[in-house]
Coordinates of C-alpha atoms and ligand atoms in Angstrom, one line a residue:
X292 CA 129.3 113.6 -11.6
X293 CA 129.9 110.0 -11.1
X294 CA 128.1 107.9 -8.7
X295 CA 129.8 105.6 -6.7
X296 CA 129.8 102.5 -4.7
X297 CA 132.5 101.3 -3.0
X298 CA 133.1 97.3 -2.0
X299 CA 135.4 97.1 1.1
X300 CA 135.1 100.8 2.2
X301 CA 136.1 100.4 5.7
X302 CA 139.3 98.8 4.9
X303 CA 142.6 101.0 3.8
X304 CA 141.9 101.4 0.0
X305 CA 137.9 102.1 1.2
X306 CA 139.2 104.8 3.4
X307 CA 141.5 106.5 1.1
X308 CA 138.5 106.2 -1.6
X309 CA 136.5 108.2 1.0
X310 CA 139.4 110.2 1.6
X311 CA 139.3 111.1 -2.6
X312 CA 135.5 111.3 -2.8
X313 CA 135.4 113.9 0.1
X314 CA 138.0 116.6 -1.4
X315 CA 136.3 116.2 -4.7
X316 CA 132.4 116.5 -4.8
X317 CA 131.9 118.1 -8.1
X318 CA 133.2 114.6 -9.6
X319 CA 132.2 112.2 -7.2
X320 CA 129.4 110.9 -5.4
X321 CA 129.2 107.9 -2.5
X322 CA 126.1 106.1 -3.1
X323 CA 126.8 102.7 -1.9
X324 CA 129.3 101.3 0.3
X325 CA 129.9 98.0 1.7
X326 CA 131.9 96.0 4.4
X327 CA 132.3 92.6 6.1
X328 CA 131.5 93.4 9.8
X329 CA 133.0 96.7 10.7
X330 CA 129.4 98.3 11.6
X331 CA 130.9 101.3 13.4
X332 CA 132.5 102.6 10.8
X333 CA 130.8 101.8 7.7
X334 CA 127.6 103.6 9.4
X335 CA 129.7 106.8 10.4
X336 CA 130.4 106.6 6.3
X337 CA 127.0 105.8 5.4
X338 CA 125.7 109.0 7.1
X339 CA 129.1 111.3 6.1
X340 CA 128.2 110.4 2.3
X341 CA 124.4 109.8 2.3
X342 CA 124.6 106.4 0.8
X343 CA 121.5 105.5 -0.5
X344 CA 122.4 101.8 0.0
X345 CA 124.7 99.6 2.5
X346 CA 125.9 95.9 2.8
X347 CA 127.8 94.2 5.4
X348 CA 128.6 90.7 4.6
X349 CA 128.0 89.4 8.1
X350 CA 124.4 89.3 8.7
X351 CA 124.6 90.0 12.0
X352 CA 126.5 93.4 11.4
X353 CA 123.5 94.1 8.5
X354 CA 121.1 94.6 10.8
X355 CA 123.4 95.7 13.2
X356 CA 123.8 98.3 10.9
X357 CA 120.1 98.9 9.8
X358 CA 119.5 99.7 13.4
X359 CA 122.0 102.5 13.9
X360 CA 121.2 104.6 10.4
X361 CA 117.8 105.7 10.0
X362 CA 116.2 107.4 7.2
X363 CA 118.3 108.5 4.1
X364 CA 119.6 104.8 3.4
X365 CA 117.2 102.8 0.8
X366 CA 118.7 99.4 0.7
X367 CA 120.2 97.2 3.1
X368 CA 121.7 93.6 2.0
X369 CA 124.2 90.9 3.9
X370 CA 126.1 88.0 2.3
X371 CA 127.8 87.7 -1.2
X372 CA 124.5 88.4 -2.9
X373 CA 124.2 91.8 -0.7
X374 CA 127.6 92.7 -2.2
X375 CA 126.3 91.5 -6.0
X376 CA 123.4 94.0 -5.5
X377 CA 124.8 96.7 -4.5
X378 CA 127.8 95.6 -7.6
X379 CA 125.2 96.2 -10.3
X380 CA 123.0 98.6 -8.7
X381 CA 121.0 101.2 -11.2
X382 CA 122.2 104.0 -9.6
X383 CA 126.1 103.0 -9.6
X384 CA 128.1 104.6 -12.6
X385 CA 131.8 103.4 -10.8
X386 CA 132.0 100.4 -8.5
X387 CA 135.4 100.2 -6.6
X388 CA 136.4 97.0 -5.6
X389 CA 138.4 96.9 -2.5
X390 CA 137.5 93.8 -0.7
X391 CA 140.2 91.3 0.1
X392 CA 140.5 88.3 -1.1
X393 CA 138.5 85.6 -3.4
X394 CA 135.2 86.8 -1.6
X395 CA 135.0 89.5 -4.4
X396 CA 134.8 87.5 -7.4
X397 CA 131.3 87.2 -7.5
X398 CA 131.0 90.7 -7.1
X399 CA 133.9 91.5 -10.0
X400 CA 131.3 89.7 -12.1
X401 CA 128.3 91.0 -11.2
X402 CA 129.8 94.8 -11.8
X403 CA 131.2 93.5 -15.1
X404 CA 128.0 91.6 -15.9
X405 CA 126.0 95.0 -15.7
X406 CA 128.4 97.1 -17.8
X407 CA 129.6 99.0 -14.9
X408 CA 133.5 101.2 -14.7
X409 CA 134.8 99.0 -12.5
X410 CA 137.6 100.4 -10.6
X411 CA 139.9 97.6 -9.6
X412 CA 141.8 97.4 -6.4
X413 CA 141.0 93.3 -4.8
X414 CA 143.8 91.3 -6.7
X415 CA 142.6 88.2 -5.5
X416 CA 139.9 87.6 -8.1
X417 CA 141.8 89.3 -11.1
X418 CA 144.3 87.1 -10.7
X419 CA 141.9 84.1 -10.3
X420 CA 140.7 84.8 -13.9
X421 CA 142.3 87.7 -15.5
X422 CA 141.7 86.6 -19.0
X423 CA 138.3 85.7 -18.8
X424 CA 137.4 89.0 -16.9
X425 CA 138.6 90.9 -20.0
X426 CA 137.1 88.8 -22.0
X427 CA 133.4 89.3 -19.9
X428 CA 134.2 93.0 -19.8
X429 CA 134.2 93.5 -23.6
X430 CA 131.6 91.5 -23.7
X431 CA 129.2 93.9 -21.4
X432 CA 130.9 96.5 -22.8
X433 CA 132.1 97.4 -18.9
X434 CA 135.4 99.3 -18.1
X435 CA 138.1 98.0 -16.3
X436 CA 140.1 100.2 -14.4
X437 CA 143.4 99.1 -12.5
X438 CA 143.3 100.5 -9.1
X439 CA 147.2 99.8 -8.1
X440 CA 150.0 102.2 -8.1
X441 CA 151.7 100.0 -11.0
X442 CA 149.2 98.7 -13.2
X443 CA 147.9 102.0 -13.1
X444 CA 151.0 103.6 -13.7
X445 CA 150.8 101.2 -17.0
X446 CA 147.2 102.0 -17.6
X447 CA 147.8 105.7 -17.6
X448 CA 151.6 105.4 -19.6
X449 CA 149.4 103.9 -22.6
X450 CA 146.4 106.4 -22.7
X451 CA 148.1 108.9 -25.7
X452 CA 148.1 105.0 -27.4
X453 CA 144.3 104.0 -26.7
X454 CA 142.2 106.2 -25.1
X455 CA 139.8 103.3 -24.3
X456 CA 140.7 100.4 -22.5
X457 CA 138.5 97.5 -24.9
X458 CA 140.7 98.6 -27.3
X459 CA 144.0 98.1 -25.5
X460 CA 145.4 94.2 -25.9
X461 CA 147.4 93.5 -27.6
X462 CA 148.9 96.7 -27.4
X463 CA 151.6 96.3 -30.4
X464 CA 153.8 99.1 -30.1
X465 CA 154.9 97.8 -25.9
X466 CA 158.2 96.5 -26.2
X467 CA 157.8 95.9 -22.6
X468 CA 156.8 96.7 -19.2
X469 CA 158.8 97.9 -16.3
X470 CA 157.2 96.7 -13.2
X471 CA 158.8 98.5 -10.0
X472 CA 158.0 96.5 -6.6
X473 CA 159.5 98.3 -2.8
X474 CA 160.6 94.8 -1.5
X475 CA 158.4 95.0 1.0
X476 CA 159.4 94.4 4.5
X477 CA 162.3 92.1 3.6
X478 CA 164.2 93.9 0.7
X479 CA 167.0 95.3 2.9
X480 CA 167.1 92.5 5.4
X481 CA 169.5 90.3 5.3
X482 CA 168.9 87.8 8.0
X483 CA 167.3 84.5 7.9
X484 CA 163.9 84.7 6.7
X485 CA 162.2 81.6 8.0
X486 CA 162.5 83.3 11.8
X487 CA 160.6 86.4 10.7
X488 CA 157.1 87.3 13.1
X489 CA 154.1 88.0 11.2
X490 CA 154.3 91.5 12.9
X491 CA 157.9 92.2 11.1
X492 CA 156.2 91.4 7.8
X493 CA 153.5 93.6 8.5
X494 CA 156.2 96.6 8.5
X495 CA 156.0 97.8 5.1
X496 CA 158.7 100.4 4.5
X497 CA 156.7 102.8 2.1
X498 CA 153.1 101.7 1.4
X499 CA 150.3 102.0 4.5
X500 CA 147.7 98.6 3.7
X501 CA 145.7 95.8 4.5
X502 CA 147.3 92.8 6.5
X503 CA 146.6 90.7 3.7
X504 CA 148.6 92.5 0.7
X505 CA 151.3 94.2 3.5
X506 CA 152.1 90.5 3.5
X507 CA 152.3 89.5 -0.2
X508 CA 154.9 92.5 -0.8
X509 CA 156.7 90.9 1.8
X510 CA 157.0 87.4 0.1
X511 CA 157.1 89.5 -3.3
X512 CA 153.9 87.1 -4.4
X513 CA 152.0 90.8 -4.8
X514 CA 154.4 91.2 -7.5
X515 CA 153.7 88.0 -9.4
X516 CA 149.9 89.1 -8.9
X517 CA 151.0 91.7 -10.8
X518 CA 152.6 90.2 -13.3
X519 CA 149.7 88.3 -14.3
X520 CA 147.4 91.0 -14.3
X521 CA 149.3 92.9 -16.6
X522 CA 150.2 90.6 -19.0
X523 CA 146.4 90.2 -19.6
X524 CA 145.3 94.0 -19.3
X525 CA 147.7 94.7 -22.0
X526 CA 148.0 91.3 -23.8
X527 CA 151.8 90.8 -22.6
X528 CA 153.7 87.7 -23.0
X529 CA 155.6 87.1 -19.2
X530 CA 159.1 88.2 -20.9
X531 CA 157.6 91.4 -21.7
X532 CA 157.6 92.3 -18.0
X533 CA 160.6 93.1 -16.3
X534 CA 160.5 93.5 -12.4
X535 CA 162.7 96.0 -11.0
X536 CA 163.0 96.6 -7.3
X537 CA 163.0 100.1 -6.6
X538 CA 162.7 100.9 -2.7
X539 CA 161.4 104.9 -2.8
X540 CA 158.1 103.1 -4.5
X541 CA 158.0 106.9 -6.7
X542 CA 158.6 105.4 -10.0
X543 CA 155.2 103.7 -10.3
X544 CA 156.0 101.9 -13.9
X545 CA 157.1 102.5 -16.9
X546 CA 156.2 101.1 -20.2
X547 CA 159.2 101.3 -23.3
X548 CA 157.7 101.5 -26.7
X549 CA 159.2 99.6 -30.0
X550 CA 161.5 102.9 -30.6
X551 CA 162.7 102.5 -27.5
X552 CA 161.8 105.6 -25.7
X553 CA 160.4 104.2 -21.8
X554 CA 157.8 106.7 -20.3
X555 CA 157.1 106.2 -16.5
X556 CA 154.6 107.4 -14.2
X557 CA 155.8 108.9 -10.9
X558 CA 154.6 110.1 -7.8
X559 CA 154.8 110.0 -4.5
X560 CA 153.7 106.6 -2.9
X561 CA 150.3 107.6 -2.1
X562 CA 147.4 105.2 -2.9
X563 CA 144.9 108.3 -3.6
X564 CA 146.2 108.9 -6.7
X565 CA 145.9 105.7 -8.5
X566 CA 142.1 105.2 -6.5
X567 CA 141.1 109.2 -7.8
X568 CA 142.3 108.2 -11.4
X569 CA 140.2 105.1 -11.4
X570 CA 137.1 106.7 -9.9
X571 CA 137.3 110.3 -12.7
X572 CA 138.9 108.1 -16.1
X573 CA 139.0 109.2 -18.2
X574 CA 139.2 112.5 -16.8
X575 CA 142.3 114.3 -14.7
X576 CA 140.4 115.9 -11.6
X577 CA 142.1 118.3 -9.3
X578 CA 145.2 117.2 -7.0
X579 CA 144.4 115.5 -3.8
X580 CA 147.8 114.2 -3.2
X581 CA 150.9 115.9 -2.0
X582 CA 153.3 116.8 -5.2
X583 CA 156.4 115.0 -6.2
X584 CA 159.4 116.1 -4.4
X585 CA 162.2 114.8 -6.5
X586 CA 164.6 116.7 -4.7
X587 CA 163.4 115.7 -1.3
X588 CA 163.5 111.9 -2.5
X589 CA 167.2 112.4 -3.4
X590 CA 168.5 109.3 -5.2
X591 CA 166.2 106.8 -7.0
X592 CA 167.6 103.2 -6.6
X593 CA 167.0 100.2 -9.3
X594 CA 167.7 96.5 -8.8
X595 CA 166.8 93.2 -9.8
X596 CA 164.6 90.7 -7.6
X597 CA 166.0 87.7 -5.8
X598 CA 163.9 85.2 -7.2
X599 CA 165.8 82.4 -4.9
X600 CA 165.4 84.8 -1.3
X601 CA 161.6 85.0 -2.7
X602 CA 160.4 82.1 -4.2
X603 CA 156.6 83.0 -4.1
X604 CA 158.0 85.5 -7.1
X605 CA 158.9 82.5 -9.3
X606 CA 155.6 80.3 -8.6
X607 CA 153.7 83.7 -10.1
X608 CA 156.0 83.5 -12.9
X609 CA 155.3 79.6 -13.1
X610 CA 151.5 79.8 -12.7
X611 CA 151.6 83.1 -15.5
X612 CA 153.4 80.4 -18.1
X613 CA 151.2 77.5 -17.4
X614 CA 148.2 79.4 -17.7
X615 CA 144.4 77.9 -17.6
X616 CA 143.4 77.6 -13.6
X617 CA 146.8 77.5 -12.9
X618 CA 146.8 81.3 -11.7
X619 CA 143.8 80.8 -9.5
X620 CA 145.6 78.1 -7.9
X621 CA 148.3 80.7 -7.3
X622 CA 146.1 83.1 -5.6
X623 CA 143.4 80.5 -3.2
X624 CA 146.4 78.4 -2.2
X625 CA 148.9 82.3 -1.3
X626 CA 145.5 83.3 0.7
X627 CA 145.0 80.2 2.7
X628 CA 148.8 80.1 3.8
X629 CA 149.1 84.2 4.4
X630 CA 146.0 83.3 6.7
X631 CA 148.0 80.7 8.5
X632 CA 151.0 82.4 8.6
X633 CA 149.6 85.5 10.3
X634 CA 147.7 82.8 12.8
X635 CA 150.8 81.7 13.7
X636 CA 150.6 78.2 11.9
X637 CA 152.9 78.0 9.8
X638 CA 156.5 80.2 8.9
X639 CA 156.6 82.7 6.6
X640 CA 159.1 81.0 4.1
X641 CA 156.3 77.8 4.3
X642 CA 154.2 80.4 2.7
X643 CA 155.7 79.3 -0.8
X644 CA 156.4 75.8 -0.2
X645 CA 152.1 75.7 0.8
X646 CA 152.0 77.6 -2.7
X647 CA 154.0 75.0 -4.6
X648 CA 152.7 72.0 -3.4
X649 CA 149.3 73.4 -4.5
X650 CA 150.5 74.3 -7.9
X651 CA 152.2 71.1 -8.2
X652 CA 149.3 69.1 -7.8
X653 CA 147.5 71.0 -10.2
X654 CA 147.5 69.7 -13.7
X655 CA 146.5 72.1 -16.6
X656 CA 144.0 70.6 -18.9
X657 CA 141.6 72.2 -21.7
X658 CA 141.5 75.8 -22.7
X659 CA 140.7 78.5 -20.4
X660 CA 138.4 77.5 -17.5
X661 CA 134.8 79.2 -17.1
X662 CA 133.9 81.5 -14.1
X663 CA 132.3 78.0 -12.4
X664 CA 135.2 76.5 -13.0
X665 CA 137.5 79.0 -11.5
X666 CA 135.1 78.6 -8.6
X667 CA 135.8 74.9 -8.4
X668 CA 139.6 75.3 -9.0
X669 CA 139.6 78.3 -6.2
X670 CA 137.9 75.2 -3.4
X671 CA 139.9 72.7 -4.8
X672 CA 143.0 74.8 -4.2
X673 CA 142.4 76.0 -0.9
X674 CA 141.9 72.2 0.4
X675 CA 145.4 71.3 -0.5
X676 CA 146.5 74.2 0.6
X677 CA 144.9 74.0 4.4
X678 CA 146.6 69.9 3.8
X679 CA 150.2 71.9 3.1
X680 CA 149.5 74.3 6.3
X681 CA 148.8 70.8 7.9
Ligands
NDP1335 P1 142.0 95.9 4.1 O1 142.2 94.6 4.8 O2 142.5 97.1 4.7 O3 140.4 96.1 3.9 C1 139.6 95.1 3.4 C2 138.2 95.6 3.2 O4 137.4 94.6 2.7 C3 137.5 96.0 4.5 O5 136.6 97.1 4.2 C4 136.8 94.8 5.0 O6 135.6 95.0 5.8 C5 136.3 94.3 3.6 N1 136.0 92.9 3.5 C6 136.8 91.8 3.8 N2 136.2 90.7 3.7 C7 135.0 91.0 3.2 C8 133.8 90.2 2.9 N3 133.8 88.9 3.0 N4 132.7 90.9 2.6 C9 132.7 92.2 2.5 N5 133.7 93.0 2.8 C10 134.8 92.4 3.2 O7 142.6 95.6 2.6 P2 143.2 96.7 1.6 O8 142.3 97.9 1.5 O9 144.6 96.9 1.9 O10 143.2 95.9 0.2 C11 142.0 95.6 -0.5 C12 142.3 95.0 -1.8 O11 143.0 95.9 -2.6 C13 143.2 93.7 -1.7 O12 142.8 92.8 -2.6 C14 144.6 94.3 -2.0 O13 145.4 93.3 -2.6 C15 144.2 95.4 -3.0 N6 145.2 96.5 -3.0 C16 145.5 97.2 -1.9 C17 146.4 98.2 -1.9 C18 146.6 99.1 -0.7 O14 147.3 100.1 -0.7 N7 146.0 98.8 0.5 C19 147.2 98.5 -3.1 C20 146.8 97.8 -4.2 C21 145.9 96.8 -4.2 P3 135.8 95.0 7.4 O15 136.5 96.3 7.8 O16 134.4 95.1 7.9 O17 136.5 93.8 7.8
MG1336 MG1 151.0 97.5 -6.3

């Protein structure tokens, strides 16, 4: 049995977790879930689960919250240091991440910092400081679990290799990686992209998410975030990854060994999966997800990205190369111009050129940054970037 908290739990990976944790309760236990200020929901889950403890970043919705539940619930928290707590609680075996954005770094490191399984679904902060979260993790001797129908499809193609993770990078025998990515909204369209509505990008052809990431898979950056994750889960160099688009999003990833052989993971496109893997691992529980239907899916199409239509593909690529803060750059600067460009601010091909001009600016000096620095680098970032938005 493994006891759970989940970071984000009102928000679409938080849902499906619920979703997991509900069909399988021989393996899993809720016993702490958290939110920014959707008090509603997070206390019809509170009382569903019998979470021992709750956290809603807004402090106004905490004791919103602490008002509606009574009895059962233990601990109540707000703010970033509510999230911590509840991140490294004693009675937490598997902490899903699933907030969005650079708000759960802090929290990342406070999971990792107490030796938790950290199941890991918010890109932002991975991304911010991949390396050094490996790094911290073997360190603590905490797990980290990708959370993301590619990296997991990675994660679970090398598991006959190295049955634990600390033991995975460099992983010697990867030739390389085959990184799928839908398109997003835009893969099929042909028309001129710097006219496109924020509510066109938000129509994601296969996969049912946040605003936030609906957006990145649009502008293809998701798959850069990718790109940098898994060239540090599995201690890659970038032209070990190859990026395939593949619009029926049922070829997760594939990973070819030295002999050449390629073994993918597949599936239907169906976030519970990769979420009930990272919540059980090492363990295979029961099927919660509908099976493949290969037949059904008919033909399986392959091609490669446009790096020109979708710049924000090549500044991942760029930021990956330079290395040291330059892919929390990436991330701060790609969060402050999605913001904008679902505000209506700015267009959504400005989100790249706010991106570069960030990156740009940024010169790369020393050896890796520490976590405060990543902090620093994360503010200075998003400064230029609101300047760009400007
Ligand atoms: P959503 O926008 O659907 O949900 C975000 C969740 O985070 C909500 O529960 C929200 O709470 C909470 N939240 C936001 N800000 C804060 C804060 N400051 N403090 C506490 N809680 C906060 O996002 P997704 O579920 O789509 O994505 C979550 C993360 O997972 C992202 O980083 C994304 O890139 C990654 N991911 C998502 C996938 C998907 O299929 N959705 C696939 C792979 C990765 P509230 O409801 O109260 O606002
Ligand atoms: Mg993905």
């Amino acid at each position: 049995m493994r006891r759970v908290a989940i970071l984000g739990s009102t928000g679409s990976i938080g849902v499906n977790a619920l979703n997991v944790a509900r069909e399988l309760p021989e393996e899993l236990r809720v016993v702490a879930l958290a939110a920014h200020s959707n008090v509603e929901l997070l206390a019809r889950q509170a009382a569903e689960f019998g979470a021992k403890a709750v956290a809603m970043f807004e402090p106004k919705a905490a004791e919103d919250l602490k008002r509606r539940l009574d009895g059962g619930v233990e601990h109540f928290a707000s703010g970033v240091e509510g999230l911590c707590a509840l991140a490294s609680h004693p009675d937490v075996d598997v902490v899903l991440t699933s907030l969005v954005g650079g708000v759960g770094f802090a929290p990342l490191l406070a999971a990792v910092r107490a030796g938790k399984t950290v199941a890991l679904a918010n890109k932002e902060p991975k991304v911010m400081a991949a390396a050094q979260f490996m790094r911290e993790a073997e360190r603590w001797q905490a797990r980290i679990i990708p959370v993301d129908s590619e990296p997991s499809a990675i994660f679970q193609c090398v598991q006959g290799l190295h049955p634990d993770p600390r033991a995975a990078a460099p992983l010697k025998t990867i030739r390389r990686v085959i990184l799928t990515a839908s398109g997003g909204a835009f893969g099929k369209y042909k028309g001129d992209l710097s006219a496109v509505t924020p509510e066109q990008a938000l129509r994601h052809p296969t996969w049912k998410m946040g605003r936030k990431i609906t957006v990145d898979c649009a502008t293809l950056m998701n798959k850069g975030f990718e790109l940098i994750e898994i060239m540090n889960l599995f201690g890659l160099r970038r032209d070990q990854v190859e990026i395939v688009i593949h619009p029926q999003s049922i070829f997760h990833s594939g990973v070819e060994f030295s002999d050449g052989s390629v073994l993918a993971q597949m599936g239907e496109p169906d976030m519970r999966l990769p979420i009930q893997y990272g919540m059980t691992f090492p363990r295979r529980a029961g099927r919660v997800v509908e099976p493949l239907d290969l037949v059904k899916a008919g033909s399986l199409e392959f091609k490669a990205p446009d790096f020109e239509r979708f710049p924000c593909l090549a500044l991942a690529r760029e930021a990956a190369g330079k290395g040291g803060g330059a892919p929390a750059v990436l991330s701060a600067a790609d969060e402050v111009a999605v913001e904008a460009f679902l505000a209506g601010r700015i267009k959504f091909t400005d989100i790249a050129r706010v991106v570069e001009r960030a990156l740009a600016a940024y010169e790369v000096s020393g050896g890796l940054p520490s976590f405060a620095e990543v902090v620093e680098i994360d503010a200075w970032a998003r400064r230029k970037a609101e300047e760009a938005c400007r």
